[in-house]
Amino acid sequence: MPLPPLLVALIAGLVSAIGFAPLDWWPVTLACIAVLLWIIHAAPTLRSALLRGWVFGVGHFTVGNNWIQHAFDYQDRMPPVLGYFAVVLLALYLAVYPAMAMGLAWRFAHHGRRRDADLGYVLAASAAWIVTEYLRGVLFTGYPWNPLSAVWLTTPVAQLGSWIGTYALSGTVVLVAGTLFLAARRDFLPLLASAAVVALALINIALSPEPPASDARKVVVVQPNIGQENVGAPDYPERTLAKLIALSGTPGPSPRLLVWPEGMVNQLLEDGYPGQYYFNGDSRLTRARIAAVLGPADKALVSGNALLFADKPPRDPKVDPNAPLLQWKLVGAGNSVWTLDSSGTLGPRYDKAHLVPYGEYLPMRTILAPLGLARLVMGDVDFVPGPGPGTLDVGGFGKAGVQVCYEIIFSGQTVDRANRPDFLFNPSNDAWFGRWGPPQHLAQARMRAIEEGLPILRSTPTGISAVIDARGRILGSIPHGRAGALDLPLPRPLPPTLFARLGNWLAFLVAGLLLVLAIANRRFAR
């Protein structure tokens, strides 16, 4: 007795997510997408096709986002069990996007009395997936976690991302899976399309220049392996700073760029705040302690909650640190990255722009706060967003583009196009994310490296920290749950890729081309 189509959709959706990190079983994902295309085409009505696509998406996103539950384990104001509900509720929303894609594909195949199960149907499904996945990445602040293209990362096909970008590359997953669906219907000719995709990827690798050899400049990526369990302990700021300093090593003959994880420096680095906000009473002391591990030619990129906003900010840095609290009302915080040199002088700063809803700020706070809801990151005030992608001058090491944590997952939104950096720095705190979140986050950082042709430095408290070259390859990493430091040459960038020049316009160009081919295939079949 055959299984009901909705049950098949749910099972296929659940299983499809194991193609992502950490399992990386990408052939399983291809098979599941092929099953999805089969049951969508077999749907008798548009409504049933939409429902099957939605049920597939619920399973797909529930498994793929299971790590979100762990973030609730560190929040005292809400019980951890709410994390399971949060995962499912998010999946119920995200499933709308594959439902739309499959609805469009069904409509294309079912026109009049015809029910075409041919290459045109597969091409239309691929185009629809590209557009709807892009929409998932931008609507309602966007949530593009685990784009379907990420399953290609263990294959040469991933390198096509430098030409067409993440969203269009996701369309190739549907395209290749669609050839399996057609082959099951004894239509083997479209398998040539799969071979063409692989051939294009291999040609791209053969023609693309290798990143220039690294020089004597070194990067030191620190991972202290300090989790969220003891954030509220009185000695936490001092303990974390001491461990970061201990792992940073000592200056040598080669210039070093020292990079630290997100959220590990809890002491304020900037002067001018009331004394009540300093753990040790003096920001200069904190800067001097960090600067002590830097040589004259060294630089540091330090990430932490090192910026505060008030309704009456200090007029100048010499404001009395013991000023009464009533004269300085805290209204927000910044998740910032600072440059620091061996003299303890702060350089340019980057403020995180793409904040995590319900994590770093509570949407509709006046409504949700009275209901007992709180943001997951500890603290009483929301974070304040910065202006957008920025580039920091780090002296002899070139220009650093900065993307703090979650920001790195947004394709086409990671680089200041007017001031292209030489590398990207992605400090992150993945200690919230269990076992599945960190490798998935790393995978998406690798996608940005491929797209932009830029190396990426990732530093996280508990892993996975890594040095990634401009082709998305991991040159060195520190596993999850270990303390250590990477000491490697700083990778060099590639020339701007096609995606770096055109951005996500390529997603629409590729989707449009696929749709034109789908229409041409239909007319040719007639």
XYZ file of C-alpha atoms in Angstrom:
526
model
C 0.000 0.000 0.000
C 1.615 3.315 -1.050
C 2.260 5.970 1.534
C 0.043 9.079 1.516
C 1.682 11.917 -0.465
C 1.791 14.255 2.552
C 3.634 11.629 4.585
C 6.065 11.117 1.717
C 6.586 14.901 1.575
C 7.257 15.090 5.314
C 9.719 12.176 5.309
C 11.535 13.534 2.257
C 11.779 16.953 3.907
C 13.118 15.566 7.175
C 15.729 13.414 5.453
C 16.763 16.088 2.939
C 18.395 18.193 5.669
C 21.167 15.653 6.277
C 22.828 16.864 3.098
C 23.959 19.944 5.031
C 26.822 20.026 7.505
C 27.752 18.302 9.723
C 26.702 15.130 7.853
C 27.133 16.420 4.275
C 25.237 13.519 2.694
C 24.464 15.544 -0.419
C 23.320 12.612 -2.617
C 20.504 12.052 -0.108
C 19.359 15.648 -0.569
C 19.341 15.213 -4.343
C 17.202 12.092 -3.996
C 14.778 13.860 -1.647
C 14.371 16.825 -4.004
C 13.708 14.341 -6.818
C 10.974 12.762 -4.682
C 9.548 16.227 -4.018
C 9.366 16.972 -7.755
C 7.641 13.633 -8.318
C 4.894 14.146 -5.726
C 4.385 17.768 -6.779
C 3.879 16.802 -10.387
C 1.462 14.064 -9.301
C -0.627 16.527 -7.264
C -4.161 16.779 -8.699
C -4.644 20.477 -7.847
C -2.594 23.581 -7.195
C -3.777 23.582 -3.578
C -2.514 20.050 -3.001
C 0.814 20.921 -4.650
C 1.245 23.912 -2.345
C 0.399 21.784 0.678
C 2.888 19.080 -0.287
C 5.622 21.648 -0.841
C 4.827 23.242 2.502
C 4.900 19.919 4.397
C 8.252 19.112 2.761
C 9.559 22.486 3.931
C 8.350 21.940 7.497
C 10.389 18.740 7.722
C 13.382 20.239 5.926
C 13.657 23.324 8.118
C 12.815 21.571 11.395
C 15.822 19.265 11.078
C 18.088 21.866 9.499
C 17.416 24.413 12.260
C 17.380 22.009 15.230
C 20.373 23.844 16.720
C 18.170 26.858 17.561
C 16.745 24.983 20.537
C 20.120 25.116 22.284
C 20.032 28.907 22.421
C 17.169 28.624 24.917
C 19.327 26.560 27.293
C 21.174 29.743 28.321
C 18.170 32.002 28.895
C 16.865 32.165 32.474
C 13.746 34.125 31.587
C 12.275 31.443 29.300
C 12.283 27.645 29.815
C 14.492 25.604 27.424
C 11.479 23.584 26.257
C 10.327 26.684 24.366
C 13.284 26.123 22.075
C 11.624 23.088 20.525
C 8.475 25.078 19.823
C 10.596 27.882 18.360
C 12.248 25.485 15.888
C 8.894 24.140 14.676
C 7.232 27.573 14.535
C 10.110 28.918 12.456
C 9.840 25.912 10.141
C 6.110 26.516 9.689
C 6.951 29.972 8.338
C 10.036 29.060 6.284
C 8.143 26.234 4.593
C 6.082 28.868 2.769
C 9.000 29.462 0.382
C 9.435 25.914 -0.992
C 5.628 25.740 -1.126
C 5.580 28.792 -3.398
C 8.350 27.347 -5.558
C 6.558 24.058 -5.985
C 3.242 25.780 -6.638
C 4.817 27.747 -9.480
C 6.417 24.599 -10.890
C 3.086 22.741 -10.743
C 1.319 25.569 -12.505
C 3.906 25.544 -15.279
C 3.567 21.791 -15.812
C -0.232 21.704 -15.587
C -1.512 23.985 -18.309
C -4.847 23.221 -19.881
C -5.246 19.483 -20.203
C -1.523 18.882 -20.524
C 0.553 17.536 -17.657
C 4.124 17.779 -18.800
C 6.749 15.921 -16.796
C 9.714 16.968 -18.877
C 12.819 19.085 -18.724
C 10.676 22.218 -18.927
C 9.006 21.327 -15.635
C 12.391 20.788 -13.990
C 13.764 24.050 -15.388
C 10.721 25.958 -14.126
C 11.070 24.373 -10.682
C 14.739 25.389 -10.589
C 13.922 28.974 -11.525
C 11.136 29.166 -8.946
C 13.417 27.818 -6.209
C 16.040 30.480 -6.951
C 13.542 33.323 -6.649
C 11.801 32.020 -3.526
C 15.077 31.254 -1.758
C 16.207 34.802 -2.485
C 12.958 36.067 -0.991
C 13.578 33.953 2.112
C 16.903 35.748 2.458
C 15.492 39.282 2.312
C 11.857 39.407 3.505
C 11.149 40.315 7.159
C 14.871 40.987 7.760
C 15.702 37.711 5.978
C 16.711 34.258 7.140
C 18.843 32.550 4.454
C 20.305 29.873 6.770
C 21.223 26.661 4.928
C 20.664 27.691 1.321
C 20.177 24.553 -0.730
C 23.454 25.259 -2.546
C 25.410 24.548 0.650
C 25.087 20.816 -0.047
C 27.548 21.279 -2.932
C 30.405 22.391 -0.642
C 32.045 18.968 -0.606
C 31.951 18.859 -4.427
C 33.573 20.907 -7.224
C 30.135 22.306 -8.135
C 30.388 24.771 -5.222
C 32.981 26.762 -7.175
C 30.269 27.882 -9.590
C 29.202 30.195 -6.765
C 31.935 32.620 -7.835
C 30.060 33.029 -11.140
C 26.380 32.845 -10.238
C 26.165 33.187 -6.437
C 24.487 31.176 -3.723
C 20.841 31.473 -4.739
C 21.378 30.596 -8.394
C 23.616 27.738 -7.287
C 20.692 26.411 -5.241
C 18.786 26.199 -8.506
C 21.402 23.779 -9.822
C 20.590 21.407 -6.952
C 16.959 21.310 -8.090
C 18.092 20.998 -11.700
C 20.329 17.996 -11.028
C 17.734 16.389 -8.763
C 15.177 16.952 -11.503
C 17.225 14.909 -13.956
C 17.027 12.016 -11.484
C 13.243 12.451 -11.396
C 13.090 12.374 -15.188
C 15.441 9.397 -15.388
C 13.050 7.490 -13.132
C 10.416 8.182 -15.804
C 12.761 6.741 -18.471
C 13.764 10.132 -19.802
C 17.550 9.897 -19.666
C 18.486 12.753 -21.972
C 18.258 15.435 -19.235
C 20.987 13.609 -17.329
C 23.261 15.430 -19.767
C 22.282 18.619 -17.951
C 23.713 17.193 -14.744
C 26.916 16.316 -16.539
C 27.013 19.852 -17.953
C 26.760 21.357 -14.473
C 29.689 19.266 -13.255
C 31.656 20.039 -16.416
C 31.097 23.781 -15.944
C 32.310 23.501 -12.371
C 35.479 21.667 -13.416
C 36.131 24.166 -16.207
C 35.623 26.996 -13.704
C 38.213 25.451 -11.394
C 40.651 24.940 -14.264
C 40.321 28.509 -15.545
C 40.136 30.328 -12.226
C 43.461 31.622 -10.946
C 44.792 30.280 -7.703
C 44.971 32.836 -4.879
C 48.414 34.471 -4.784
C 50.859 32.910 -2.378
C 50.734 34.251 1.160
C 53.653 36.317 2.363
C 55.294 36.625 5.775
C 52.298 38.328 7.328
C 50.782 36.025 9.921
C 47.295 35.785 11.363
C 46.635 34.374 14.828
C 43.061 33.166 15.302
C 42.211 32.541 18.957
C 39.580 30.110 20.283
C 39.395 30.087 24.118
C 36.721 27.336 24.398
C 34.652 29.313 26.902
C 30.926 28.691 26.581
C 27.820 30.438 27.773
C 27.396 28.454 30.976
C 29.155 30.895 33.280
C 28.469 34.221 31.594
C 26.798 35.555 34.723
C 29.692 34.661 37.049
C 31.424 37.672 38.636
C 34.863 36.590 37.401
C 33.728 35.826 33.838
C 35.055 39.058 32.207
C 38.460 38.701 33.834
C 38.717 34.971 33.189
C 37.888 35.267 29.513
C 40.273 38.158 28.928
C 43.097 36.318 30.694
C 42.590 33.197 28.586
C 42.453 35.174 25.351
C 45.724 36.864 26.234
C 47.358 33.560 27.227
C 46.426 31.928 23.917
C 47.566 34.882 21.801
C 51.272 34.076 22.064
C 54.127 36.546 21.932
C 55.392 38.834 19.172
C 57.916 37.407 16.720
C 59.908 38.646 13.741
C 56.897 38.513 11.397
C 54.030 40.986 11.736
C 50.943 39.363 13.225
C 47.259 40.108 12.926
C 45.559 38.918 16.106
C 41.824 38.182 15.880
C 39.514 37.374 18.791
C 35.966 35.964 18.911
C 32.690 37.791 19.257
C 31.527 38.746 22.718
C 34.632 37.649 24.636
C 35.870 41.102 25.641
C 33.285 42.233 28.145
C 35.302 45.178 29.458
C 34.628 48.462 27.701
C 37.501 49.574 25.486
C 36.348 53.125 24.838
C 36.884 56.004 27.277
C 34.170 58.347 28.394
C 31.512 56.178 30.063
C 30.424 56.511 33.680
C 32.489 54.402 36.054
C 29.533 52.131 36.845
C 29.921 50.468 33.447
C 33.580 49.447 33.770
C 34.393 46.063 35.299
C 37.886 47.171 36.311
C 37.242 50.897 36.445
C 39.610 51.832 33.615
C 39.385 51.103 29.888
C 43.015 52.122 29.443
C 44.113 49.188 31.599
C 42.148 46.739 29.440
C 43.637 48.144 26.261
C 47.135 48.027 27.719
C 46.735 44.359 28.671
C 45.698 43.457 25.118
C 48.438 45.622 23.600
C 51.060 43.827 25.697
C 50.846 40.763 23.421
C 51.369 42.883 20.276
C 54.681 43.755 18.684
C 55.357 47.145 17.062
C 54.116 45.935 13.657
C 51.242 43.830 15.002
C 47.554 44.673 14.946
C 44.536 43.227 16.711
C 40.895 42.949 15.707
C 38.963 42.744 18.939
C 35.268 41.936 19.006
C 33.044 42.523 21.996
C 30.090 44.409 23.380
C 32.334 47.413 23.596
C 29.982 50.219 22.721
C 27.142 51.805 24.689
C 24.507 54.308 23.639
C 22.848 56.818 25.935
C 20.183 59.470 25.715
C 22.830 61.963 26.853
C 26.204 60.667 25.629
C 29.428 62.206 26.995
C 30.424 65.464 25.314
C 34.085 64.433 25.189
C 36.308 61.513 26.293
C 37.442 63.414 29.387
C 34.022 63.284 31.005
C 34.130 62.495 34.700
C 33.997 58.651 34.980
C 32.295 59.028 38.354
C 29.436 61.153 37.031
C 26.078 60.287 38.617
C 24.139 57.610 36.755
C 21.104 59.903 36.447
C 23.041 62.100 34.027
C 23.724 59.192 31.674
C 20.847 56.868 30.828
C 21.781 53.682 28.938
C 19.448 53.079 25.973
C 21.324 50.551 23.806
C 24.499 48.608 23.116
C 26.631 47.999 20.056
C 28.109 44.699 18.928
C 31.352 46.141 17.671
C 34.791 45.269 16.320
C 37.742 47.507 17.068
C 41.270 47.689 15.694
C 44.009 48.039 18.300
C 47.776 48.542 17.987
C 50.726 47.877 20.280
C 50.409 51.311 21.885
C 46.899 50.495 23.072
C 45.354 53.004 20.671
C 41.932 52.218 19.262
C 41.569 52.543 15.512
C 38.504 52.349 13.253
C 35.404 50.535 14.507
C 32.710 48.425 12.860
C 29.228 48.099 14.376
C 27.171 45.027 13.538
C 24.379 46.063 11.179
C 22.273 42.938 10.621
C 21.049 42.095 14.101
C 19.334 38.844 15.067
C 15.622 39.335 15.809
C 14.683 37.861 19.196
C 18.406 37.374 19.801
C 19.980 40.827 19.865
C 16.763 42.797 19.892
C 13.137 42.075 20.675
C 10.798 43.074 17.837
C 7.595 44.776 18.921
C 9.042 45.136 22.405
C 6.110 47.143 23.793
C 3.806 44.222 22.954
C 5.991 41.173 23.565
C 7.864 42.253 26.701
C 4.693 42.480 28.843
C 3.916 38.899 27.746
C 7.136 37.701 29.373
C 9.175 37.285 26.185
C 12.793 38.396 26.155
C 15.665 38.373 23.717
C 18.070 35.438 24.009
C 21.245 37.478 24.459
C 21.561 38.545 28.070
C 21.062 42.177 28.997
C 18.304 44.679 29.589
C 18.682 46.837 26.463
C 18.548 46.040 22.784
C 21.495 46.277 20.453
C 21.639 49.211 18.037
C 22.394 48.373 14.367
C 25.319 49.881 12.519
C 25.148 51.425 9.033
C 26.014 48.322 6.994
C 29.024 46.503 5.486
C 32.237 48.313 6.277
C 35.970 48.076 5.664
C 38.603 48.723 8.334
C 42.189 49.737 7.570
C 44.540 47.417 9.457
C 47.801 48.944 8.305
C 50.274 46.574 6.681
C 47.738 43.768 6.676
C 45.490 45.525 4.196
C 41.799 46.197 4.518
C 39.456 44.036 6.570
C 35.792 43.661 5.777
C 33.912 42.763 8.940
C 30.813 40.601 9.292
C 29.875 39.766 12.869
C 28.443 36.274 13.409
C 25.036 35.938 11.719
C 25.837 38.633 9.137
C 28.049 36.254 7.151
C 25.055 34.181 5.974
C 23.616 37.000 3.824
C 24.742 36.522 0.238
C 25.524 39.770 -1.540
C 25.412 41.824 1.657
C 28.847 41.150 3.145
C 31.179 43.539 1.329
C 31.334 47.301 0.897
C 31.426 47.394 -2.919
C 32.855 50.900 -2.936
C 35.796 49.879 -0.730
C 36.558 46.218 -1.441
C 38.532 44.620 1.398
C 41.487 42.232 1.150
C 39.877 39.712 3.495
C 36.803 39.248 5.665
C 36.840 38.916 9.446
C 33.924 36.946 10.851
C 34.000 36.922 14.660
C 31.185 34.783 15.954
C 29.788 33.263 19.116
C 28.559 29.806 18.114
C 28.529 28.533 21.696
C 24.733 28.909 21.560
C 24.266 26.561 18.643
C 24.828 22.977 19.816
C 26.610 20.534 17.500
C 24.888 21.252 14.190
C 24.946 25.039 14.195
C 28.731 25.669 14.147
C 29.570 23.483 11.103
C 26.591 24.912 9.213
C 27.727 28.452 10.051
C 31.245 27.629 8.863
C 29.844 26.206 5.618
C 28.002 29.434 4.888
C 31.147 31.463 5.547
C 32.898 29.298 2.973
C 30.138 30.148 0.489
C 30.853 33.863 1.002
C 34.567 33.270 0.359
C 33.761 31.532 -2.946
C 31.278 34.203 -4.022
C 33.471 37.186 -3.253
C 36.909 35.691 -3.959
C 38.033 36.773 -0.496
C 39.698 34.828 2.329
C 37.847 34.725 5.635
C 39.133 34.624 9.200
C 36.645 33.075 11.655
C 37.219 33.271 15.388
C 34.655 31.776 17.770
C 34.682 31.061 21.531
C 34.034 27.303 21.293
C 34.501 26.509 17.599
C 34.679 26.084 14.758
C 37.393 28.732 14.196
C 39.112 28.634 10.815
C 41.238 30.313 8.185
C 39.500 30.021 4.803
C 41.144 30.892 1.492
C 39.542 32.798 -1.389
C 38.289 29.538 -2.950
C 36.432 28.537 0.204
C 38.995 25.931 1.245
C 39.805 25.516 4.927
C 43.531 26.075 5.441
C 43.360 25.413 9.169
C 40.724 25.040 11.845
C 40.230 24.416 15.554
C 37.575 21.758 16.230
C 34.473 22.407 18.243
C 35.025 22.225 21.996
C 38.800 22.786 22.040
C 40.941 25.723 23.088
C 43.789 26.831 20.873
C 45.146 29.279 18.344
C 45.825 29.077 14.624
C 49.078 30.698 13.489
C 49.031 30.805 9.684
C 50.043 33.079 6.812
C 47.318 35.553 5.931
C 45.689 34.347 2.669
C 45.511 36.722 -0.254
C 42.379 37.628 -2.230
C 41.473 36.793 -5.803
C 40.484 39.484 -8.298
C 36.802 40.383 -7.977
C 34.627 37.493 -9.147
C 31.659 37.882 -11.476
C 29.407 37.651 -8.440
C 31.485 40.283 -6.620
C 30.817 42.625 -9.549
C 27.116 41.931 -10.174
C 25.829 40.531 -6.872
C 22.423 38.912 -6.644
C 21.269 40.340 -9.968
C 22.813 37.100 -11.194
C 20.164 35.110 -9.330
C 17.442 36.785 -11.364
C 19.421 36.490 -14.591
C 19.900 32.748 -14.086
C 16.269 32.268 -13.013
C 15.109 34.189 -16.079
C 17.325 32.111 -18.357
C 15.980 28.875 -16.871
C 12.412 30.072 -17.372
C 13.114 31.007 -21.010
C 14.598 27.558 -21.577
C 11.563 25.976 -19.910
C 9.192 27.821 -22.252
C 11.355 26.953 -25.253
C 11.351 23.295 -24.215
C 7.548 23.309 -24.020
C 7.180 24.796 -27.491
C 9.774 22.437 -28.906
C 7.937 19.455 -27.400
C 4.754 20.594 -29.104
